[in-house]
Amino acid sequence: MAALMMSLGWLFFLPNSAYLFTELLHLFRYLEPQGDAKFWMHIDFWYSLTIAFTAALIGLLLSVYTVYQMKEWLCVAAHRAIGWLCAGGAFLLSALGVYIGRFNRWNSWDILDQPHVIVQELVKDWLQEGSMLGEFVRLLWIIQVFCYVLVIRPTLYKTKNPVDERSDSRVI
């Protein structure tokens, strides 16, 4: 029961790390055209881009790594297929959580306080003509899965250290 509660708590806050990816929009949101001047020709833009990109990258890497840890735990505790299914589902729920936070402006704890309102807004968004709900969630899911493949997959084929025979090929 404790493991279930901790897992739900983890899932509850998982979108916050992927949400940092959407913070990159603030780099361009407040840019004002200044005649012939190009915004990328100012060092302030590059400092802001570096900070925002670093935060987004760290957020994505942390979310990917925690999903990997949860998947591995589920593979041992339950079944390998359940671990993989839950990993894909976690990325999907994370992407949906980012949508809820970025576009509907809800926070993680609001799901406990007003779940019915959040669900109503999601249904309204889904049914609205020209809605980007499905496309945004799919795009962010793909980004997270792509990061997962880039970061985690190579570790599965790590060669054994000839000095240490006890090294496991799956250890990161």
GROMACS .gro file of N, CA and C in nm:
model
  516
    1MET      N    1   0.082  -0.120   0.000
    1MET     CA    2   0.000   0.000   0.000
    1MET      C    3   0.087   0.126   0.000
    2ALA      N    4   0.195   0.123   0.076
    2ALA     CA    5   0.285   0.239   0.081
    2ALA      C    6   0.350   0.262  -0.054
    3ALA      N    7   0.388   0.152  -0.122
    3ALA     CA    8   0.450   0.166  -0.254
    3ALA      C    9   0.351   0.225  -0.353
    4LEU      N   10   0.225   0.187  -0.343
    4LEU     CA   11   0.123   0.242  -0.432
    4LEU      C   12   0.104   0.392  -0.409
    5MET      N   13   0.100   0.432  -0.284
    5MET     CA   14   0.083   0.574  -0.250
    5MET      C   15   0.203   0.656  -0.297
    6MET      N   16   0.321   0.603  -0.279
    6MET     CA   17   0.442   0.674  -0.325
    6MET      C   18   0.443   0.683  -0.478
    7SER      N   19   0.400   0.576  -0.544
    7SER     CA   20   0.395   0.576  -0.690
    7SER      C   21   0.295   0.678  -0.742
    8LEU      N   22   0.180   0.687  -0.677
    8LEU     CA   23   0.081   0.788  -0.717
    8LEU      C   24   0.131   0.929  -0.691
    9GLY      N   25   0.203   0.948  -0.581
    9GLY     CA   26   0.263   1.079  -0.553
    9GLY      C   27   0.365   1.116  -0.659
   10TRP      N   28   0.446   1.018  -0.699
   10TRP     CA   29   0.544   1.042  -0.805
   10TRP      C   30   0.473   1.079  -0.935
   11LEU      N   31   0.371   1.004  -0.972
   11LEU     CA   32   0.297   1.029  -1.096
   11LEU      C   33   0.228   1.165  -1.091
   12PHE      N   34   0.183   1.202  -0.974
   12PHE     CA   35   0.114   1.328  -0.953
   12PHE      C   36   0.202   1.448  -0.989
   13PHE      N   37   0.330   1.440  -0.955
   13PHE     CA   38   0.421   1.552  -0.979
   13PHE      C   39   0.510   1.533  -1.103
   14LEU      N   40   0.503   1.417  -1.168
   14LEU     CA   41   0.586   1.391  -1.285
   14LEU      C   42   0.574   1.498  -1.394
   15PRO      N   43   0.455   1.548  -1.427
   15PRO     CA   44   0.446   1.648  -1.534
   15PRO      C   45   0.525   1.776  -1.507
   16ASN      N   46   0.554   1.806  -1.382
   16ASN     CA   47   0.625   1.930  -1.352
   16ASN      C   48   0.765   1.934  -1.415
   17SER      N   49   0.831   1.820  -1.425
   17SER     CA   50   0.964   1.820  -1.485
   17SER      C   51   0.956   1.837  -1.636
   18ALA      N   52   0.860   1.774  -1.701
   18ALA     CA   53   0.845   1.790  -1.846
   18ALA      C   54   0.788   1.928  -1.880
   19TYR      N   55   0.716   1.987  -1.786
   19TYR     CA   56   0.658   2.121  -1.807
   19TYR      C   57   0.767   2.224  -1.835
   20LEU      N   58   0.884   2.204  -1.778
   20LEU     CA   59   0.994   2.298  -1.800
   20LEU      C   60   1.027   2.313  -1.948
   21PHE      N   61   1.001   2.209  -2.027
   21PHE     CA   62   1.024   2.217  -2.171
   21PHE      C   63   0.942   2.330  -2.233
   22THR      N   64   0.820   2.349  -2.184
   22THR     CA   65   0.734   2.453  -2.241
   22THR      C   66   0.775   2.593  -2.197
   23GLU      N   67   0.862   2.602  -2.100
   23GLU     CA   68   0.910   2.733  -2.057
   23GLU      C   69   0.995   2.802  -2.164
   24LEU      N   70   1.039   2.726  -2.262
   24LEU     CA   71   1.117   2.785  -2.371
   24LEU      C   72   1.036   2.891  -2.447
   25LEU      N   73   0.905   2.882  -2.442
   25LEU     CA   74   0.823   2.979  -2.514
   25LEU      C   75   0.843   3.121  -2.461
   26HIS      N   76   0.881   3.135  -2.335
   26HIS     CA   77   0.899   3.268  -2.277
   26HIS      C   78   1.015   3.344  -2.340
   27LEU      N   79   1.105   3.273  -2.403
   27LEU     CA   80   1.216   3.341  -2.471
   27LEU      C   81   1.165   3.427  -2.586
   28PHE      N   82   1.059   3.383  -2.647
   28PHE     CA   83   1.008   3.452  -2.766
   28PHE      C   84   0.881   3.531  -2.737
   29ARG      N   85   0.819   3.503  -2.627
   29ARG     CA   86   0.691   3.566  -2.593
   29ARG      C   87   0.701   3.717  -2.576
   30TYR      N   88   0.808   3.763  -2.518
   30TYR     CA   89   0.819   3.905  -2.487
   30TYR      C   90   0.916   3.979  -2.579
   31LEU      N   91   0.961   3.913  -2.684
   31LEU     CA   92   1.052   3.980  -2.777
   31LEU      C   93   0.975   4.084  -2.857
   32GLU      N   94   1.030   4.202  -2.862
   32GLU     CA   95   0.968   4.309  -2.939
   32GLU      C   96   1.054   4.336  -3.062
   33PRO      N   97   0.989   4.344  -3.177
   33PRO     CA   98   1.066   4.377  -3.298
   33PRO      C   99   1.130   4.515  -3.283
   34GLN      N  100   1.255   4.523  -3.317
   34GLN     CA  101   1.327   4.650  -3.301
   34GLN      C  102   1.388   4.691  -3.435
   35GLY      N  103   1.303   4.717  -3.531
   35GLY     CA  104   1.352   4.759  -3.662
   35GLY      C  105   1.430   4.649  -3.729
   36ASP      N  106   1.550   4.682  -3.773
   36ASP     CA  107   1.634   4.585  -3.842
   36ASP      C  108   1.711   4.495  -3.747
   37ALA      N  109   1.706   4.524  -3.617
   37ALA     CA  110   1.782   4.446  -3.519
   37ALA      C  111   1.721   4.306  -3.505
   38LYS      N  112   1.803   4.207  -3.505
   38LYS     CA  113   1.760   4.068  -3.488
   38LYS      C  114   1.783   4.031  -3.342
   39PHE      N  115   1.681   3.967  -3.280
   39PHE     CA  116   1.691   3.934  -3.139
   39PHE      C  117   1.807   3.841  -3.110
   40TRP      N  118   1.841   3.755  -3.203
   40TRP     CA  119   1.950   3.660  -3.180
   40TRP      C  120   2.088   3.725  -3.189
   41MET      N  121   2.091   3.852  -3.219
   41MET     CA  122   2.218   3.924  -3.224
   41MET      C  123   2.249   3.992  -3.090
   42HIS      N  124   2.164   3.969  -2.989
   42HIS     CA  125   2.186   4.027  -2.857
   42HIS      C  126   2.224   3.916  -2.760
   43ILE      N  127   2.327   3.938  -2.681
   43ILE     CA  128   2.377   3.837  -2.589
   43ILE      C  129   2.275   3.801  -2.481
   44ASP      N  130   2.188   3.896  -2.445
   44ASP     CA  131   2.085   3.865  -2.344
   44ASP      C  132   1.997   3.749  -2.389
   45PHE      N  133   1.964   3.745  -2.516
   45PHE     CA  134   1.883   3.634  -2.569
   45PHE      C  135   1.957   3.502  -2.549
   46TRP      N  136   2.086   3.498  -2.576
   46TRP     CA  137   2.162   3.374  -2.565
   46TRP      C  138   2.178   3.329  -2.421
   47TYR      N  139   2.192   3.423  -2.329
   47TYR     CA  140   2.195   3.386  -2.187
   47TYR      C  141   2.060   3.327  -2.146
   48SER      N  142   1.953   3.392  -2.186
   48SER     CA  143   1.819   3.343  -2.153
   48SER      C  144   1.794   3.206  -2.215
   49LEU      N  145   1.835   3.189  -2.340
   49LEU     CA  146   1.817   3.061  -2.408
   49LEU      C  147   1.895   2.951  -2.336
   50THR      N  148   2.017   2.980  -2.296
   50THR     CA  149   2.100   2.881  -2.227
   50THR      C  150   2.036   2.839  -2.096
   51ILE      N  151   1.989   2.934  -2.019
   51ILE     CA  152   1.926   2.903  -1.890
   51ILE      C  153   1.798   2.822  -1.910
   52ALA      N  154   1.711   2.868  -2.000
   52ALA     CA  155   1.584   2.799  -2.022
   52ALA      C  156   1.605   2.660  -2.081
   53PHE      N  157   1.697   2.648  -2.176
   53PHE     CA  158   1.724   2.518  -2.237
   53PHE      C  159   1.784   2.421  -2.136
   54THR      N  160   1.873   2.470  -2.053
   54THR     CA  161   1.933   2.385  -1.950
   54THR      C  162   1.826   2.335  -1.852
   55ALA      N  163   1.737   2.424  -1.809
   55ALA     CA  164   1.629   2.383  -1.719
   55ALA      C  165   1.539   2.281  -1.787
   56ALA      N  166   1.505   2.304  -1.913
   56ALA     CA  167   1.419   2.212  -1.987
   56ALA      C  168   1.486   2.076  -2.003
   57LEU      N  169   1.613   2.076  -2.035
   57LEU     CA  170   1.686   1.952  -2.054
   57LEU      C  171   1.697   1.874  -1.922
   58ILE      N  172   1.729   1.942  -1.815
   58ILE     CA  173   1.737   1.876  -1.685
   58ILE      C  174   1.601   1.818  -1.647
   59GLY      N  175   1.494   1.894  -1.670
   59GLY     CA  176   1.360   1.845  -1.641
   59GLY      C  177   1.326   1.720  -1.720
   60LEU      N  178   1.354   1.723  -1.849
   60LEU     CA  179   1.326   1.605  -1.932
   60LEU      C  180   1.411   1.485  -1.890
   61LEU      N  181   1.538   1.508  -1.860
   61LEU     CA  182   1.625   1.398  -1.819
   61LEU      C  183   1.581   1.338  -1.686
   62LEU      N  184   1.542   1.424  -1.592
   62LEU     CA  185   1.496   1.373  -1.462
   62LEU      C  186   1.367   1.294  -1.477
   63SER      N  187   1.275   1.344  -1.559
   63SER     CA  188   1.150   1.270  -1.577
   63SER      C  189   1.175   1.136  -1.645
   64VAL      N  190   1.262   1.135  -1.745
   64VAL     CA  191   1.295   1.011  -1.815
   64VAL      C  192   1.360   0.912  -1.719
   65TYR      N  193   1.452   0.959  -1.638
   65TYR     CA  194   1.522   0.868  -1.547
   65TYR      C  195   1.428   0.812  -1.440
   66THR      N  196   1.338   0.896  -1.389
   66THR     CA  197   1.245   0.844  -1.287
   66THR      C  198   1.146   0.746  -1.348
   67VAL      N  199   1.104   0.769  -1.472
   67VAL     CA  200   1.017   0.672  -1.539
   67VAL      C  201   1.093   0.541  -1.559
   68TYR      N  202   1.219   0.550  -1.594
   68TYR     CA  203   1.302   0.430  -1.608
   68TYR      C  204   1.309   0.353  -1.476
   69GLN      N  205   1.332   0.425  -1.367
   69GLN     CA  206   1.339   0.359  -1.237
   69GLN      C  207   1.208   0.291  -1.201
   70MET      N  208   1.096   0.360  -1.225
   70MET     CA  209   0.966   0.301  -1.194
   70MET      C  210   0.939   0.179  -1.284
   71LYS      N  211   0.977   0.188  -1.411
   71LYS     CA  212   0.957   0.075  -1.503
   71LYS      C  213   1.037  -0.046  -1.455
   72GLU      N  214   1.161  -0.023  -1.418
   72GLU     CA  215   1.245  -0.134  -1.371
   72GLU      C  216   1.187  -0.196  -1.243
   73TRP      N  217   1.138  -0.112  -1.154
   73TRP     CA  218   1.078  -0.163  -1.030
   73TRP      C  219   0.955  -0.247  -1.062
   74LEU      N  220   0.870  -0.197  -1.154
   74LEU     CA  221   0.750  -0.272  -1.192
   74LEU      C  222   0.783  -0.401  -1.265
   75CYS      N  223   0.889  -0.400  -1.343
   75CYS     CA  224   0.930  -0.523  -1.412
   75CYS      C  225   0.968  -0.632  -1.313
   76VAL      N  226   1.028  -0.592  -1.202
   76VAL     CA  227   1.067  -0.688  -1.099
   76VAL      C  228   0.947  -0.723  -1.011
   77ALA      N  229   0.871  -0.622  -0.968
   77ALA     CA  230   0.761  -0.642  -0.875
   77ALA      C  231   0.640  -0.709  -0.940
   78ALA      N  232   0.616  -0.682  -1.068
   78ALA     CA  233   0.497  -0.736  -1.134
   78ALA      C  234   0.538  -0.819  -1.255
   79HIS      N  235   0.546  -0.757  -1.368
   79HIS     CA  236   0.581  -0.825  -1.492
   79HIS      C  237   0.643  -0.724  -1.587
   80ARG      N  238   0.730  -0.771  -1.672
   80ARG     CA  239   0.800  -0.683  -1.767
   80ARG      C  240   0.703  -0.604  -1.854
   81ALA      N  241   0.598  -0.669  -1.903
   81ALA     CA  242   0.499  -0.602  -1.988
   81ALA      C  243   0.428  -0.490  -1.912
   82ILE      N  244   0.400  -0.513  -1.785
   82ILE     CA  245   0.335  -0.411  -1.703
   82ILE      C  246   0.429  -0.292  -1.685
   83GLY      N  247   0.556  -0.318  -1.666
   83GLY     CA  248   0.654  -0.210  -1.653
   83GLY      C  249   0.658  -0.123  -1.776
   84TRP      N  250   0.664  -0.185  -1.893
   84TRP     CA  251   0.669  -0.107  -2.018
   84TRP      C  252   0.539  -0.033  -2.043
   85LEU      N  253   0.427  -0.098  -2.016
   85LEU     CA  254   0.296  -0.035  -2.034
   85LEU      C  255   0.281   0.086  -1.942
   86CYS      N  256   0.324   0.072  -1.819
   86CYS     CA  257   0.316   0.184  -1.724
   86CYS      C  258   0.412   0.297  -1.762
   87ALA      N  259   0.527   0.265  -1.818
   87ALA     CA  260   0.620   0.370  -1.862
   87ALA      C  261   0.558   0.453  -1.973
   88GLY      N  262   0.501   0.386  -2.073
   88GLY     CA  263   0.433   0.459  -2.181
   88GLY      C  264   0.315   0.539  -2.129
   89GLY      N  265   0.240   0.480  -2.036
   89GLY     CA  266   0.126   0.550  -1.977
   89GLY      C  267   0.169   0.669  -1.893
   90ALA      N  268   0.282   0.657  -1.823
   90ALA     CA  269   0.332   0.768  -1.742
   90ALA      C  270   0.370   0.886  -1.832
   91PHE      N  271   0.434   0.857  -1.945
   91PHE     CA  272   0.468   0.966  -2.039
   91PHE      C  273   0.342   1.030  -2.096
   92LEU      N  274   0.241   0.949  -2.122
   92LEU     CA  275   0.115   1.002  -2.175
   92LEU      C  276   0.045   1.091  -2.071
   93LEU      N  277   0.037   1.043  -1.948
   93LEU     CA  278  -0.024   1.124  -1.842
   93LEU      C  279   0.058   1.249  -1.812
   94SER      N  280   0.189   1.238  -1.823
   94SER     CA  281   0.275   1.353  -1.803
   94SER      C  282   0.248   1.459  -1.910
   95ALA      N  283   0.237   1.415  -2.035
   95ALA     CA  284   0.209   1.508  -2.144
   95ALA      C  285   0.073   1.574  -2.125
   96LEU      N  286  -0.027   1.496  -2.082
   96LEU     CA  287  -0.159   1.553  -2.055
   96LEU      C  288  -0.152   1.652  -1.939
   97GLY      N  289  -0.074   1.620  -1.836
   97GLY     CA  290  -0.056   1.711  -1.724
   97GLY      C  291   0.009   1.842  -1.765
   98VAL      N  292   0.105   1.834  -1.857
   98VAL     CA  293   0.170   1.955  -1.907
   98VAL      C  294   0.068   2.041  -1.983
   99TYR      N  295  -0.017   1.976  -2.063
   99TYR     CA  296  -0.122   2.050  -2.135
   99TYR      C  297  -0.214   2.121  -2.036
  100ILE      N  298  -0.256   2.048  -1.933
  100ILE     CA  299  -0.346   2.105  -1.832
  100ILE      C  300  -0.282   2.225  -1.764
  101GLY      N  301  -0.153   2.215  -1.735
  101GLY     CA  302  -0.084   2.325  -1.670
  101GLY      C  303  -0.054   2.442  -1.762
  102ARG      N  304  -0.010   2.413  -1.883
  102ARG     CA  305   0.031   2.519  -1.976
  102ARG      C  306  -0.088   2.594  -2.034
  103PHE      N  307  -0.190   2.523  -2.076
  103PHE     CA  308  -0.299   2.587  -2.149
  103PHE      C  309  -0.424   2.613  -2.065
  104ASN      N  310  -0.453   2.526  -1.970
  104ASN     CA  311  -0.569   2.548  -1.883
  104ASN      C  312  -0.530   2.613  -1.751
  105ARG      N  313  -0.400   2.623  -1.728
  105ARG     CA  314  -0.342   2.694  -1.615
  105ARG      C  315  -0.379   2.633  -1.479
  106TRP      N  316  -0.389   2.501  -1.473
  106TRP     CA  317  -0.412   2.432  -1.347
  106TRP      C  318  -0.278   2.384  -1.292
  107ASN      N  319  -0.272   2.370  -1.159
  107ASN     CA  320  -0.153   2.318  -1.091
  107ASN      C  321  -0.177   2.173  -1.052
  108SER      N  322  -0.071   2.104  -1.014
  108SER     CA  323  -0.081   1.962  -0.978
  108SER      C  324  -0.184   1.938  -0.868
  109TRP      N  325  -0.184   2.018  -0.766
  109TRP     CA  326  -0.273   1.995  -0.652
  109TRP      C  327  -0.419   2.024  -0.685
  110ASP      N  328  -0.447   2.097  -0.793
  110ASP     CA  329  -0.585   2.127  -0.829
  110ASP      C  330  -0.663   2.001  -0.867
  111ILE      N  331  -0.594   1.896  -0.909
  111ILE     CA  332  -0.661   1.771  -0.944
  111ILE      C  333  -0.728   1.710  -0.820
  112LEU      N  334  -0.676   1.741  -0.702
  112LEU     CA  335  -0.737   1.692  -0.578
  112LEU      C  336  -0.854   1.780  -0.536
  113ASP      N  337  -0.844   1.907  -0.565
  113ASP     CA  338  -0.945   2.004  -0.522
  113ASP      C  339  -1.063   2.015  -0.618
  114GLN      N  340  -1.035   2.015  -0.749
  114GLN     CA  341  -1.142   2.037  -0.846
  114GLN      C  342  -1.129   1.943  -0.967
  115PRO      N  343  -1.125   1.813  -0.944
  115PRO     CA  344  -1.104   1.721  -1.057
  115PRO      C  345  -1.215   1.730  -1.162
  116HIS      N  346  -1.338   1.751  -1.119
  116HIS     CA  347  -1.449   1.756  -1.213
  116HIS      C  348  -1.437   1.875  -1.309
  117VAL      N  349  -1.388   1.988  -1.260
  117VAL     CA  350  -1.371   2.106  -1.344
  117VAL      C  351  -1.261   2.083  -1.447
  118ILE      N  352  -1.153   2.020  -1.403
  118ILE     CA  353  -1.042   1.990  -1.495
  118ILE      C  354  -1.089   1.895  -1.604
  119VAL      N  355  -1.163   1.792  -1.567
  119VAL     CA  356  -1.214   1.696  -1.666
  119VAL      C  357  -1.310   1.766  -1.762
  120GLN      N  358  -1.397   1.852  -1.711
  120GLN     CA  359  -1.489   1.926  -1.798
  120GLN      C  360  -1.412   2.013  -1.899
  121GLU      N  361  -1.307   2.079  -1.853
  121GLU     CA  362  -1.228   2.162  -1.943
  121GLU      C  363  -1.158   2.077  -2.048
  122LEU      N  364  -1.107   1.961  -2.009
  122LEU     CA  365  -1.042   1.873  -2.106
  122LEU      C  366  -1.140   1.823  -2.212
  123VAL      N  367  -1.260   1.786  -2.168
  123VAL     CA  368  -1.362   1.741  -2.264
  123VAL      C  369  -1.399   1.855  -2.358
  124LYS      N  370  -1.416   1.974  -2.303
  124LYS     CA  371  -1.447   2.092  -2.386
  124LYS      C  372  -1.335   2.118  -2.486
  125ASP      N  373  -1.211   2.111  -2.439
  125ASP     CA  374  -1.096   2.130  -2.529
  125ASP      C  375  -1.095   2.024  -2.639
  126TRP      N  376  -1.121   1.900  -2.603
  126TRP     CA  377  -1.117   1.789  -2.698
  126TRP      C  378  -1.223   1.806  -2.807
  127LEU      N  379  -1.341   1.853  -2.768
  127LEU     CA  380  -1.452   1.867  -2.861
  127LEU      C  381  -1.448   1.995  -2.942
  128GLN      N  382  -1.368   2.090  -2.897
  128GLN     CA  383  -1.359   2.219  -2.965
  128GLN      C  384  -1.292   2.203  -3.101
  129GLU      N  385  -1.351   2.265  -3.203
  129GLU     CA  386  -1.292   2.258  -3.336
  129GLU      C  387  -1.156   2.329  -3.336
  130GLY      N  388  -1.059   2.267  -3.396
  130GLY     CA  389  -0.925   2.324  -3.402
  130GLY      C  390  -0.846   2.306  -3.272
  131SER      N  391  -0.895   2.220  -3.184
  131SER     CA  392  -0.826   2.197  -3.056
  131SER      C  393  -0.690   2.134  -3.081
  132MET      N  394  -0.594   2.177  -3.002
  132MET     CA  395  -0.460   2.119  -3.015
  132MET      C  396  -0.430   2.021  -2.902
  133LEU      N  397  -0.530   1.987  -2.823
  133LEU     CA  398  -0.511   1.895  -2.710
  133LEU      C  399  -0.445   1.764  -2.753
  134GLY      N  400  -0.507   1.694  -2.847
  134GLY     CA  401  -0.452   1.565  -2.890
  134GLY      C  402  -0.316   1.577  -2.953
  135GLU      N  403  -0.299   1.676  -3.037
  135GLU     CA  404  -0.172   1.693  -3.106
  135GLU      C  405  -0.060   1.734  -3.010
  136PHE      N  406  -0.090   1.824  -2.916
  136PHE     CA  407   0.011   1.865  -2.819
  136PHE      C  408   0.052   1.749  -2.730
  137VAL      N  409  -0.045   1.674  -2.680
  137VAL     CA  410  -0.015   1.560  -2.593
  137VAL      C  411   0.067   1.457  -2.669
  138ARG      N  412   0.030   1.431  -2.793
  138ARG     CA  413   0.106   1.335  -2.875
  138ARG      C  414   0.249   1.385  -2.898
  139LEU      N  415   0.264   1.513  -2.928
  139LEU     CA  416   0.397   1.570  -2.952
  139LEU      C  417   0.485   1.560  -2.828
  140LEU      N  418   0.432   1.598  -2.712
  140LEU     CA  419   0.512   1.592  -2.590
  140LEU      C  420   0.541   1.448  -2.550
  141TRP      N  421   0.446   1.357  -2.576
  141TRP     CA  422   0.470   1.214  -2.550
  141TRP      C  423   0.587   1.166  -2.636
  142ILE      N  424   0.588   1.204  -2.763
  142ILE     CA  425   0.696   1.163  -2.854
  142ILE      C  426   0.830   1.220  -2.807
  143ILE      N  427   0.831   1.345  -2.764
  143ILE     CA  428   0.955   1.407  -2.715
  143ILE      C  429   1.008   1.330  -2.595
  144GLN      N  430   0.920   1.295  -2.501
  144GLN     CA  431   0.963   1.223  -2.381
  144GLN      C  432   1.012   1.082  -2.416
  145VAL      N  433   0.940   1.013  -2.503
  145VAL     CA  434   0.982   0.879  -2.543
  145VAL      C  435   1.115   0.886  -2.619
  146PHE      N  436   1.131   0.985  -2.705
  146PHE     CA  437   1.256   1.004  -2.777
  146PHE      C  438   1.372   1.024  -2.679
  147CYS      N  439   1.351   1.109  -2.578
  147CYS     CA  440   1.455   1.130  -2.476
  147CYS      C  441   1.483   1.000  -2.401
  148TYR      N  442   1.378   0.924  -2.371
  148TYR     CA  443   1.395   0.796  -2.303
  148TYR      C  444   1.485   0.704  -2.386
  149VAL      N  445   1.455   0.694  -2.514
  149VAL     CA  446   1.534   0.608  -2.602
  149VAL      C  447   1.678   0.656  -2.609
  150LEU      N  448   1.698   0.786  -2.620
  150LEU     CA  449   1.834   0.840  -2.630
  150LEU      C  450   1.915   0.820  -2.502
  151VAL      N  451   1.850   0.837  -2.390
  151VAL     CA  452   1.921   0.834  -2.262
  151VAL      C  453   1.931   0.694  -2.204
  152ILE      N  454   1.823   0.620  -2.204
  152ILE     CA  455   1.818   0.492  -2.133
  152ILE      C  456   1.862   0.375  -2.222
  153ARG      N  457   1.821   0.372  -2.344
  153ARG     CA  458   1.848   0.257  -2.430
  153ARG      C  459   1.996   0.222  -2.439
  154PRO      N  460   2.087   0.318  -2.459
  154PRO     CA  461   2.229   0.281  -2.467
  154PRO      C  462   2.281   0.214  -2.340
  155THR      N  463   2.222   0.242  -2.226
  155THR     CA  464   2.270   0.182  -2.102
  155THR      C  465   2.236   0.033  -2.095
  156LEU      N  466   2.138  -0.010  -2.172
  156LEU     CA  467   2.101  -0.151  -2.169
  156LEU      C  468   2.204  -0.239  -2.237
  157TYR      N  469   2.288  -0.179  -2.320
  157TYR     CA  470   2.388  -0.255  -2.394
  157TYR      C  471   2.530  -0.225  -2.348
  158LYS      N  472   2.542  -0.171  -2.230
  158LYS     CA  473   2.673  -0.138  -2.176
  158LYS      C  474   2.755  -0.266  -2.163
  159THR      N  475   2.879  -0.261  -2.209
  159THR     CA  476   2.964  -0.381  -2.202
  159THR      C  477   3.017  -0.398  -2.060
  160LYS      N  478   3.042  -0.521  -2.024
  160LYS     CA  479   3.094  -0.549  -1.891
  160LYS      C  480   3.236  -0.500  -1.877
  161ASN      N  481   3.267  -0.454  -1.761
  161ASN     CA  482   3.401  -0.409  -1.728
  161ASN      C  483   3.487  -0.534  -1.704
  162PRO      N  484   3.592  -0.553  -1.783
  162PRO     CA  485   3.673  -0.674  -1.767
  162PRO      C  486   3.741  -0.681  -1.630
  163VAL      N  487   3.761  -0.566  -1.565
  163VAL     CA  488   3.826  -0.565  -1.434
  163VAL      C  489   3.731  -0.615  -1.327
  164ASP      N  490   3.603  -0.581  -1.341
  164ASP     CA  491   3.504  -0.619  -1.240
  164ASP      C  492   3.405  -0.717  -1.302
  165GLU      N  493   3.422  -0.844  -1.276
  165GLU     CA  494   3.334  -0.947  -1.333
  165GLU      C  495   3.194  -0.938  -1.277
  166ARG      N  496   3.180  -0.871  -1.162
  166ARG     CA  497   3.047  -0.862  -1.101
  166ARG      C  498   2.962  -0.753  -1.165
  167SER      N  499   3.015  -0.670  -1.252
  167SER     CA  500   2.937  -0.558  -1.307
  167SER      C  501   2.822  -0.611  -1.391
  168ASP      N  502   2.710  -0.549  -1.372
  168ASP     CA  503   2.588  -0.587  -1.444
  168ASP      C  504   2.577  -0.499  -1.568
  169SER      N  505   2.542  -0.558  -1.680
  169SER     CA  506   2.534  -0.483  -1.806
  169SER      C  507   2.420  -0.383  -1.805
  170ARG      N  508   2.328  -0.391  -1.709
  170ARG     CA  509   2.214  -0.299  -1.706
  170ARG      C  510   2.233  -0.185  -1.607
  171VAL      N  511   2.342  -0.182  -1.537
  171VAL     CA  512   2.365  -0.076  -1.438
  171VAL      C  513   2.403   0.053  -1.510
  172ILE      N  514   2.346   0.160  -1.463
  172ILE     CA  515   2.375   0.291  -1.523
  172ILE      C  516   2.491   0.356  -1.454
   0.00000   0.00000   0.00000
